[in-house]
Amino acid sequence: MEQTPSDPLDTALSGPQAAAELAAQMAAGGPPLATGTADKPFANMLCFSVYAAQLAFNRLYKQLLAPHGLTYLQYLVLVALAQAEDRTVGELGEVLFLESNTLTPLLKRMEAAGLVVRRRDAEDERVVRVALAPAGAEVVAQVECVPLDVLSALDMPLGDLQQMKAAIDRLGSELRKSTT
Amino acid sequence: MEQTPSDPLDTALSGPQAAAELAAQMAAGGPPLATGTADKPFANMLCFSVYAAQLAFNRLYKQLLAPHGLTYLQYLVLVALAQAEDRTVGELGEVLFLESNTLTPLLKRMEAAGLVVRRRDAEDERVVRVALAPAGAEVVAQVECVPLDVLSALDMPLGDLQQMKAAIDRLGSELRKSTT
DNA sequence: AACGATTAAATCGTGTACGACCTAAATAGG
DNA sequence: CCTATTTAGGTCGTACACGATTTAATCGTT
């Protein structure tokens, strides 16, 4: 119901050469770019598919994490902190692709909730180091099974998911290259 | 730099049977679920790849749409409205996967900006119908080339993108099924 | 030692998202 | 008819996300 495999122009095209292709198509009076039917207005837009999948992931994780008092982003922060002694705000930003203007309020909320500890680096007073608090480590242990629950809710072949992840990582990498 | 094809457990697994596989792996003392290295804490999490790709898409579109005074979501609304005479708030919510509590303030901002028109349905006073305003139609025409710009910034084969889109649509559909 | 440039966080304002709740209009049963 | 329920939007509070700006600490050069 969600898929229309027979869609003639099912997805966006690729690369500079594909852009040229599309430009030619438009010049030839083809269908306007990035449009679909009234029923599925975004049938040709890869960006929308990613947007919709992200919404869906966020909602599902929200359900599973809410009982533990976590949001999805807070969960990601805990996972990142569980892999290291501590991380600076900047290091967290690098792995999460976020800036301090998003992380600082988030980390303060998490500190207020007793999940993490923030302290200035003694060597460089500009740097704030963030580490798991005991309660945070406890929650990490509690939610270790959450990704498992998510996976068990899906009915898709492993190979597809592996391929998809590699492709999406590549896509994200390409998109980040294009952003000044 | 972004990819590690040789990663032994490069992605999440799939389906109930995969969940069982993972459970067995954990019981056998395998690596904890959904964890990566300190360098790449989310190497095994498909959800993170989608999250990161969405962030990247949003940032790139933001750059391209800002000169036209649009946000990414406002752009999606305009695209949806360009495909139909008008749409009710509920219909917009269906195609965008959003609720009225998100759409109402958004649509009011867009109305204030002169992009859309909102009016109560005469037949059913509960319903609000949203249509493109002249300025909105003008902006739609101006941003028709934006997806083209995004595509031209990518260096990925068309086939990969087509496959990816189909797979991500499937993923979103499966995730939505799992959300109560 | 001094001072301009750089860097790391933080602050502020705007715009999504969404859970919880509310209001008004339409509809279903009696 | 007339109330009970349902339905469509809307409001409110909280939490991301990010552009623009600010503050404070460090560095580089003299």
Short mmCIF file of C-alpha atoms (C1' of nucleotides) in Angstrom, two decimals:
data_model
loop_
_atom_site.label_atom_id
_atom_site.label_comp_id
_atom_site.label_asym_id
_atom_site.label_seq_id
_atom_site.Cartn_x
_atom_site.Cartn_y
_atom_site.Cartn_z
CA MET A 1 0.00 0.00 0.00
CA GLU A 2 2.93 2.26 0.72
CA GLN A 3 4.89 1.22 -2.31
CA THR A 4 4.32 1.64 -6.00
CA PRO A 5 7.08 -0.40 -7.60
CA SER A 6 5.69 0.28 -11.05
CA ASP A 7 6.05 4.02 -10.65
CA PRO A 8 7.69 5.12 -13.91
CA LEU A 9 10.00 7.69 -12.31
CA ASP A 10 10.16 6.24 -8.87
CA THR A 11 12.97 8.21 -7.40
CA ALA A 12 15.34 11.09 -7.79
CA LEU A 13 18.29 10.86 -10.13
CA SER A 14 21.98 11.12 -9.39
CA GLY A 15 25.12 13.12 -9.88
CA PRO A 16 25.99 15.97 -12.20
CA GLN A 17 25.30 13.81 -15.22
CA ALA A 18 21.88 12.91 -13.85
CA ALA A 19 21.18 16.59 -13.22
CA ALA A 20 21.90 17.23 -16.87
CA GLU A 21 19.54 14.40 -17.77
CA LEU A 22 16.82 15.94 -15.70
CA ALA A 23 17.41 19.38 -17.12
CA ALA A 24 17.06 17.93 -20.59
CA GLN A 25 13.88 16.20 -19.53
CA MET A 26 12.45 19.45 -18.25
CA ALA A 27 13.45 21.31 -21.38
CA ALA A 28 11.69 18.60 -23.36
CA GLY A 29 8.49 19.47 -21.55
CA GLY A 30 8.61 16.49 -19.26
CA PRO A 31 6.92 16.34 -15.87
CA PRO A 32 7.91 19.07 -13.43
CA LEU A 33 10.72 18.08 -11.14
CA ALA A 34 10.14 16.62 -7.73
CA THR A 35 6.43 16.25 -8.08
CA GLY A 36 4.15 13.27 -7.74
CA THR A 37 0.46 12.61 -7.98
CA ALA A 38 -2.15 14.32 -5.85
CA ASP A 39 -2.28 11.06 -3.92
CA LYS A 40 1.47 10.87 -3.33
CA PRO A 41 2.91 14.35 -3.78
CA PHE A 42 6.44 13.29 -2.87
CA ALA A 43 6.72 10.13 -4.92
CA ASN A 44 9.89 11.38 -6.61
CA MET A 45 11.66 12.90 -3.64
CA LEU A 46 14.30 10.90 -1.84
CA CYS A 47 14.60 13.65 0.77
CA PHE A 48 10.99 13.09 1.75
CA SER A 49 11.49 9.35 2.16
CA VAL A 50 14.34 10.06 4.57
CA TYR A 51 12.27 12.68 6.37
CA ALA A 52 9.34 10.28 6.76
CA ALA A 53 11.54 7.40 7.91
CA GLN A 54 13.18 9.65 10.49
CA LEU A 55 9.77 10.70 11.83
CA ALA A 56 8.75 7.05 12.05
CA PHE A 57 11.96 6.01 13.83
CA ASN A 58 11.62 8.90 16.23
CA ARG A 59 8.04 7.99 17.11
CA LEU A 60 8.81 4.33 17.67
CA TYR A 61 11.86 5.08 19.80
CA LYS A 62 9.87 7.66 21.72
CA GLN A 63 7.38 5.01 22.70
CA LEU A 64 10.08 2.64 23.84
CA LEU A 65 12.23 5.24 25.60
CA ALA A 66 9.52 7.28 27.33
CA PRO A 67 9.11 4.71 30.14
CA HIS A 68 12.78 5.32 30.93
CA GLY A 69 12.35 9.08 30.83
CA LEU A 70 14.53 9.47 27.75
CA THR A 71 14.07 11.21 24.43
CA TYR A 72 15.67 9.78 21.30
CA LEU A 73 18.46 12.33 21.28
CA GLN A 74 19.16 11.81 24.97
CA TYR A 75 19.39 8.11 24.23
CA LEU A 76 21.95 8.77 21.49
CA VAL A 77 23.99 10.89 23.91
CA LEU A 78 23.99 8.10 26.49
CA VAL A 79 25.09 5.56 23.88
CA ALA A 80 27.91 7.86 22.80
CA LEU A 81 29.02 8.40 26.37
CA ALA A 82 28.89 4.70 27.17
CA GLN A 83 31.70 4.18 24.63
CA ALA A 84 34.19 6.53 26.28
CA GLU A 85 35.42 7.84 29.62
CA ASP A 86 34.03 11.22 28.78
CA ARG A 87 33.51 13.43 25.75
CA THR A 88 33.75 17.17 25.29
CA VAL A 89 30.73 19.03 23.99
CA GLY A 90 32.56 19.47 20.72
CA GLU A 91 33.33 15.75 20.43
CA LEU A 92 29.69 14.92 21.07
CA GLY A 93 28.80 17.40 18.36
CA GLU A 94 31.11 15.65 15.93
CA VAL A 95 29.62 12.20 16.41
CA LEU A 96 26.03 13.48 16.60
CA PHE A 97 26.40 16.13 13.86
CA LEU A 98 25.13 18.82 16.22
CA GLU A 99 26.37 22.20 17.43
CA SER A 100 26.77 23.48 20.96
CA ASN A 101 23.61 25.56 20.64
CA THR A 102 21.64 22.29 20.51
CA LEU A 103 23.83 20.27 22.85
CA THR A 104 24.25 22.70 25.72
CA PRO A 105 20.57 22.90 26.71
CA LEU A 106 20.17 19.16 26.09
CA LEU A 107 23.13 18.30 28.32
CA LYS A 108 21.90 20.65 31.03
CA ARG A 109 18.54 18.89 31.04
CA MET A 110 20.31 15.55 31.23
CA GLU A 111 22.48 16.81 34.05
CA ALA A 112 19.40 18.05 35.90
CA ALA A 113 17.92 14.56 35.44
CA GLY A 114 21.06 13.04 36.95
CA LEU A 115 22.00 11.19 33.75
CA VAL A 116 25.32 12.89 33.04
CA VAL A 117 27.99 14.96 34.73
CA ARG A 118 29.43 18.13 33.16
CA ARG A 119 32.64 19.70 34.33
CA ARG A 120 35.15 22.18 32.98
CA ASP A 121 38.48 20.75 31.89
CA ALA A 122 41.19 21.82 34.32
CA GLU A 123 43.79 22.10 31.52
CA ASP A 124 41.58 24.18 29.24
CA GLU A 125 38.81 26.05 30.96
CA ARG A 126 36.96 26.57 27.68
CA VAL A 127 36.24 22.85 27.37
CA VAL A 128 33.34 21.09 29.09
CA ARG A 129 33.72 17.36 29.59
CA VAL A 130 30.59 15.23 29.78
CA ALA A 131 30.47 11.77 31.32
CA LEU A 132 27.83 9.25 32.33
CA ALA A 133 26.48 9.69 35.85
CA PRO A 134 25.66 6.50 37.79
CA ALA A 135 21.96 6.88 37.00
CA GLY A 136 22.86 7.34 33.33
CA ALA A 137 24.87 4.13 33.28
CA GLU A 138 21.92 2.36 34.88
CA VAL A 139 19.54 3.64 32.21
CA VAL A 140 21.95 2.62 29.46
CA ALA A 141 21.82 -0.92 30.80
CA GLN A 142 18.03 -0.80 30.94
CA VAL A 143 17.61 0.33 27.33
CA GLU A 144 20.18 -2.01 25.84
CA CYS A 145 17.34 -4.12 24.47
CA VAL A 146 15.51 -1.25 22.78
CA PRO A 147 17.16 -1.55 19.36
CA LEU A 148 16.32 -5.24 19.53
CA ASP A 149 12.67 -4.39 20.08
CA VAL A 150 12.73 -2.05 17.11
CA LEU A 151 14.31 -4.66 14.88
CA SER A 152 11.87 -7.29 15.94
CA ALA A 153 9.06 -4.98 14.86
CA LEU A 154 10.40 -4.88 11.31
CA ASP A 155 9.72 -7.49 8.69
CA MET A 156 12.56 -6.85 6.28
CA PRO A 157 15.46 -9.03 5.20
CA LEU A 158 18.79 -8.49 6.93
CA GLY A 159 20.62 -8.02 3.67
CA ASP A 160 18.33 -5.20 2.62
CA LEU A 161 18.90 -3.40 5.90
CA GLN A 162 22.66 -3.79 5.69
CA GLN A 163 22.73 -2.47 2.14
CA MET A 164 20.36 0.33 3.08
CA LYS A 165 22.51 1.43 6.01
CA ALA A 166 25.65 1.57 3.89
CA ALA A 167 23.82 3.51 1.18
CA ILE A 168 22.28 5.98 3.63
CA ASP A 169 25.65 6.55 5.30
CA ARG A 170 27.09 7.29 1.88
CA LEU A 171 24.18 9.63 1.12
CA GLY A 172 24.65 11.50 4.39
CA SER A 173 28.35 11.80 3.72
CA GLU A 174 27.72 13.22 0.23
CA LEU A 175 25.13 15.68 1.53
CA ARG A 176 27.47 16.88 4.27
CA LYS A 177 30.15 17.51 1.66
CA SER A 178 27.75 19.84 -0.14
CA THR A 179 26.96 21.94 2.91
CA THR A 180 29.22 24.91 3.46
CA MET B 1 36.36 8.16 5.68
CA GLU B 2 32.71 7.88 6.44
CA GLN B 3 32.44 4.23 5.49
CA THR B 4 33.97 1.14 6.96
CA PRO B 5 32.93 -1.64 4.57
CA SER B 6 35.02 -4.14 6.48
CA ASP B 7 33.09 -3.56 9.69
CA PRO B 8 32.32 -7.08 10.91
CA LEU B 9 28.77 -6.24 12.06
CA ASP B 10 28.14 -3.30 9.84
CA THR B 11 24.46 -2.83 10.42
CA ALA B 12 21.44 -3.81 12.37
CA LEU B 13 19.72 -7.09 11.75
CA SER B 14 16.19 -7.80 10.61
CA GLY B 15 12.86 -9.24 11.54
CA PRO B 16 11.77 -11.49 14.36
CA GLN B 17 14.18 -14.16 13.24
CA ALA B 18 17.02 -11.67 13.27
CA ALA B 19 16.01 -10.53 16.73
CA ALA B 20 16.33 -14.10 17.88
CA GLU B 21 19.74 -14.26 16.21
CA LEU B 22 20.85 -11.20 18.08
CA ALA B 23 19.49 -12.47 21.35
CA ALA B 24 21.48 -15.64 20.85
CA GLN B 25 24.55 -13.59 20.06
CA MET B 26 24.16 -11.60 23.25
CA ALA B 27 23.61 -14.72 25.30
CA ALA B 28 26.82 -16.08 23.79
CA GLY B 29 28.65 -13.07 25.21
CA GLY B 30 28.92 -11.26 21.90
CA PRO B 31 29.27 -7.52 21.60
CA PRO B 32 26.55 -5.45 23.27
CA LEU B 33 23.75 -4.48 20.96
CA ALA B 34 23.69 -1.22 19.08
CA THR B 35 27.16 -0.16 20.06
CA GLY B 36 30.17 0.77 18.01
CA THR B 37 33.68 1.95 18.66
CA ALA B 38 34.57 5.07 20.61
CA ASP B 39 35.32 6.60 17.24
CA LYS B 40 31.98 5.66 15.68
CA PRO B 41 29.53 5.00 18.50
CA PHE B 42 26.59 4.38 16.16
CA ALA B 43 28.24 2.11 13.62
CA ASN B 44 25.58 -0.56 14.12
CA MET B 45 22.48 1.62 14.28
CA LEU B 46 20.38 2.06 11.17
CA CYS B 47 18.21 4.58 13.01
CA PHE B 48 21.22 6.84 13.44
CA SER B 49 22.10 6.69 9.76
CA VAL B 50 18.59 7.85 8.92
CA TYR B 51 18.76 10.54 11.60
CA ALA B 52 22.09 11.82 10.28
CA ALA B 53 20.93 11.78 6.66
CA GLN B 54 17.81 13.72 7.59
CA LEU B 55 19.91 16.34 9.37
CA ALA B 56 22.13 16.62 6.29
CA PHE B 57 19.18 16.91 3.90
CA ASN B 58 17.57 19.52 6.11
CA ARG B 59 20.74 21.62 6.24
CA LEU B 60 21.30 21.51 2.50
CA TYR B 61 17.69 22.36 1.72
CA LYS B 62 17.77 25.12 4.31
CA GLN B 63 20.64 26.76 2.46
CA LEU B 64 18.85 26.55 -0.86
CA LEU B 65 15.41 27.57 0.45
CA ALA B 66 16.41 30.39 2.81
CA PRO B 67 16.84 32.90 -0.04
CA HIS B 68 13.19 32.26 -0.88
CA GLY B 69 12.12 32.68 2.74
CA LEU B 70 11.11 29.04 3.09
CA THR B 71 11.90 26.33 5.59
CA TYR B 72 12.08 22.71 4.47
CA LEU B 73 8.70 21.83 5.92
CA GLN B 74 7.10 24.91 4.39
CA TYR B 75 8.57 23.80 1.07
CA LEU B 76 7.00 20.37 1.47
CA VAL B 77 3.62 21.97 2.19
CA LEU B 78 3.87 24.10 -0.94
CA VAL B 79 4.76 21.05 -3.05
CA ALA B 80 1.79 19.17 -1.61
CA LEU B 81 -0.56 22.07 -2.29
CA ALA B 82 0.74 22.52 -5.83
CA GLN B 83 -0.64 19.05 -6.63
CA ALA B 84 -4.25 19.80 -5.68
CA GLU B 85 -6.90 22.52 -5.67
CA ASP B 86 -6.74 22.58 -1.92
CA ARG B 87 -6.17 20.19 0.97
CA THR B 88 -7.69 20.01 4.42
CA VAL B 89 -5.39 20.16 7.43
CA GLY B 90 -6.08 16.47 7.94
CA GLU B 91 -5.18 15.59 4.37
CA LEU B 92 -1.94 17.52 4.66
CA GLY B 93 -1.27 15.61 7.85
CA GLU B 94 -1.76 12.32 6.03
CA VAL B 95 0.71 13.05 3.26
CA LEU B 96 3.24 14.74 5.58
CA PHE B 97 2.79 12.31 8.51
CA LEU B 98 2.08 15.20 10.86
CA GLU B 99 -0.71 16.10 13.29
CA SER B 100 -2.73 19.28 13.54
CA ASN B 101 -0.73 20.45 16.53
CA THR B 102 2.28 20.76 14.23
CA LEU B 103 0.45 21.89 11.12
CA THR B 104 -1.80 24.59 12.55
CA PRO B 105 0.98 26.94 13.71
CA LEU B 106 2.97 26.19 10.55
CA LEU B 107 0.03 27.01 8.29
CA LYS B 108 -0.71 30.18 10.22
CA ARG B 109 2.87 31.33 9.72
CA MET B 110 2.59 30.54 6.02
CA GLU B 111 -0.70 32.40 5.80
CA ALA B 112 0.86 35.38 7.56
CA ALA B 113 3.65 35.23 4.95
CA GLY B 114 1.06 35.27 2.18
CA LEU B 115 2.03 31.81 0.90
CA VAL B 116 -1.28 30.01 1.52
CA VAL B 117 -4.93 30.72 2.15
CA ARG B 118 -6.91 29.01 4.93
CA ARG B 119 -10.69 29.00 5.02
CA ARG B 120 -13.40 27.01 6.78
CA ASP B 121 -15.33 24.57 4.64
CA ALA B 122 -18.89 25.85 4.19
CA GLU B 123 -20.32 22.32 4.21
CA ASP B 124 -18.49 21.23 7.35
CA GLU B 125 -17.39 24.03 9.61
CA ARG B 126 -14.94 21.78 11.41
CA VAL B 127 -12.78 21.47 8.31
CA VAL B 128 -10.14 24.00 7.28
CA ARG B 129 -9.15 23.99 3.61
CA VAL B 130 -5.68 25.18 2.68
CA ALA B 131 -4.72 26.34 -0.81
CA LEU B 132 -1.79 28.08 -2.48
CA ALA B 133 -1.94 31.86 -2.43
CA PRO B 134 -0.61 33.68 -5.52
CA ALA B 135 2.67 34.41 -3.76
CA GLY B 136 2.91 30.74 -2.83
CA ALA B 137 2.44 29.63 -6.42
CA GLU B 138 5.14 32.09 -7.43
CA VAL B 139 7.58 30.69 -4.88
CA VAL B 140 6.79 27.14 -5.98
CA ALA B 141 7.84 28.10 -9.49
CA GLN B 142 11.02 29.72 -8.16
CA VAL B 143 12.11 26.67 -6.18
CA GLU B 144 11.30 24.10 -8.84
CA CYS B 145 15.01 23.74 -9.54
CA VAL B 146 16.03 23.16 -5.91
CA PRO B 147 15.82 19.34 -5.96
CA LEU B 148 17.93 19.52 -9.12
CA ASP B 149 20.56 21.50 -7.24
CA VAL B 150 20.57 18.93 -4.47
CA LEU B 151 20.94 16.05 -6.89
CA SER B 152 23.74 17.75 -8.74
CA ALA B 153 25.59 18.02 -5.45
CA LEU B 154 25.56 14.24 -5.01
CA ASP B 155 28.00 11.88 -6.59
CA MET B 156 26.10 8.62 -6.38
CA PRO B 157 24.78 6.32 -9.08
CA LEU B 158 21.14 6.69 -10.05
CA GLY B 159 20.43 3.00 -9.50
CA ASP B 160 21.67 3.19 -5.92
CA LEU B 161 19.41 6.15 -5.18
CA GLN B 162 16.38 4.47 -6.72
CA GLN B 163 16.97 1.30 -4.73
CA MET B 164 17.62 3.32 -1.60
CA LYS B 165 14.41 5.28 -1.94
CA ALA B 166 12.33 2.15 -2.37
CA ALA B 167 14.04 0.52 0.62
CA ILE B 168 13.62 3.59 2.84
CA ASP B 169 9.94 3.87 1.89
CA ARG B 170 9.54 0.25 2.87
CA LEU B 171 11.37 0.87 6.14
CA GLY B 172 9.18 3.86 6.96
CA SER B 173 6.10 1.85 6.20
CA GLU B 174 7.22 -0.98 8.49
CA LEU B 175 8.08 1.43 11.28
CA ARG B 176 4.72 3.16 11.01
CA LYS B 177 3.01 -0.22 11.32
CA SER B 178 4.77 -0.75 14.62
CA THR B 179 3.65 2.53 16.13
CA THR B 180 0.38 2.40 18.02
"C1'" DA C 1 54.15 41.22 28.74
"C1'" DA C 2 50.69 42.47 25.41
"C1'" DC C 3 47.23 42.13 22.23
"C1'" DG C 4 44.71 40.59 18.15
"C1'" DA C 5 43.00 36.21 16.39
"C1'" DT C 6 41.17 31.86 17.21
"C1'" DT C 7 38.55 28.54 19.67
"C1'" DA C 8 34.88 26.25 22.90
"C1'" DA C 9 30.62 26.90 24.95
"C1'" DA C 10 26.77 29.31 25.84
"C1'" DT C 11 22.79 32.47 24.77
"C1'" DC C 12 18.84 34.05 22.08
"C1'" DG C 13 15.16 33.86 18.75
"C1'" DT C 14 12.51 31.17 15.34
"C1'" DG C 15 10.64 27.01 13.69
"C1'" DT C 16 9.48 22.26 13.81
"C1'" DA C 17 7.56 17.81 16.46
"C1'" DC C 18 4.54 15.81 19.73
"C1'" DG C 19 1.89 14.41 24.08
"C1'" DA C 20 -1.97 16.00 26.58
"C1'" DC C 21 -5.81 18.49 26.55
"C1'" DC C 22 -9.69 21.51 24.78
"C1'" DT C 23 -13.51 23.31 21.76
"C1'" DA C 24 -16.89 23.27 18.40
"C1'" DA C 25 -19.28 21.00 14.82
"C1'" DA C 26 -21.34 16.91 12.96
"C1'" DT C 27 -23.45 12.43 13.59
"C1'" DA C 28 -25.81 8.37 15.71
"C1'" DG C 29 -29.40 6.39 18.60
"C1'" DG C 30 -32.96 6.67 21.34
"C1'" DC D 1 -35.83 16.20 18.50
"C1'" DC D 2 -31.99 15.68 22.00
"C1'" DT D 3 -28.27 13.92 24.17
"C1'" DA D 4 -23.75 10.91 23.67
"C1'" DT D 5 -20.15 10.18 20.91
"C1'" DT D 6 -17.09 11.04 17.34
"C1'" DT D 7 -14.35 14.00 14.49
"C1'" DA D 8 -11.44 18.18 12.90
"C1'" DG D 9 -8.72 21.67 14.45
"C1'" DG D 10 -6.57 24.23 17.83
"C1'" DT D 11 -3.85 25.34 22.31
"C1'" DC D 12 -0.19 24.62 25.55
"C1'" DG D 13 4.10 22.93 27.37
"C1'" DT D 14 8.46 20.53 26.42
"C1'" DA D 15 12.22 19.22 23.55
"C1'" DC D 16 15.03 19.40 19.54
"C1'" DA D 17 17.62 22.09 15.53
"C1'" DC D 18 20.00 25.97 13.88
"C1'" DG D 19 21.47 30.90 12.44
"C1'" DA D 20 23.38 34.75 14.67
"C1'" DT D 21 25.70 36.55 18.31
"C1'" DT D 22 28.31 36.64 22.78
"C1'" DT D 23 31.68 35.48 26.37
"C1'" DA D 24 35.71 33.71 28.05
"C1'" DA D 25 39.93 31.20 27.59
"C1'" DT D 26 43.94 30.08 24.81
"C1'" DC D 27 47.32 30.89 21.19
"C1'" DG D 28 50.48 33.42 18.12
"C1'" DT D 29 53.17 37.04 17.24
"C1'" DT D 30 55.87 40.44 18.43
#
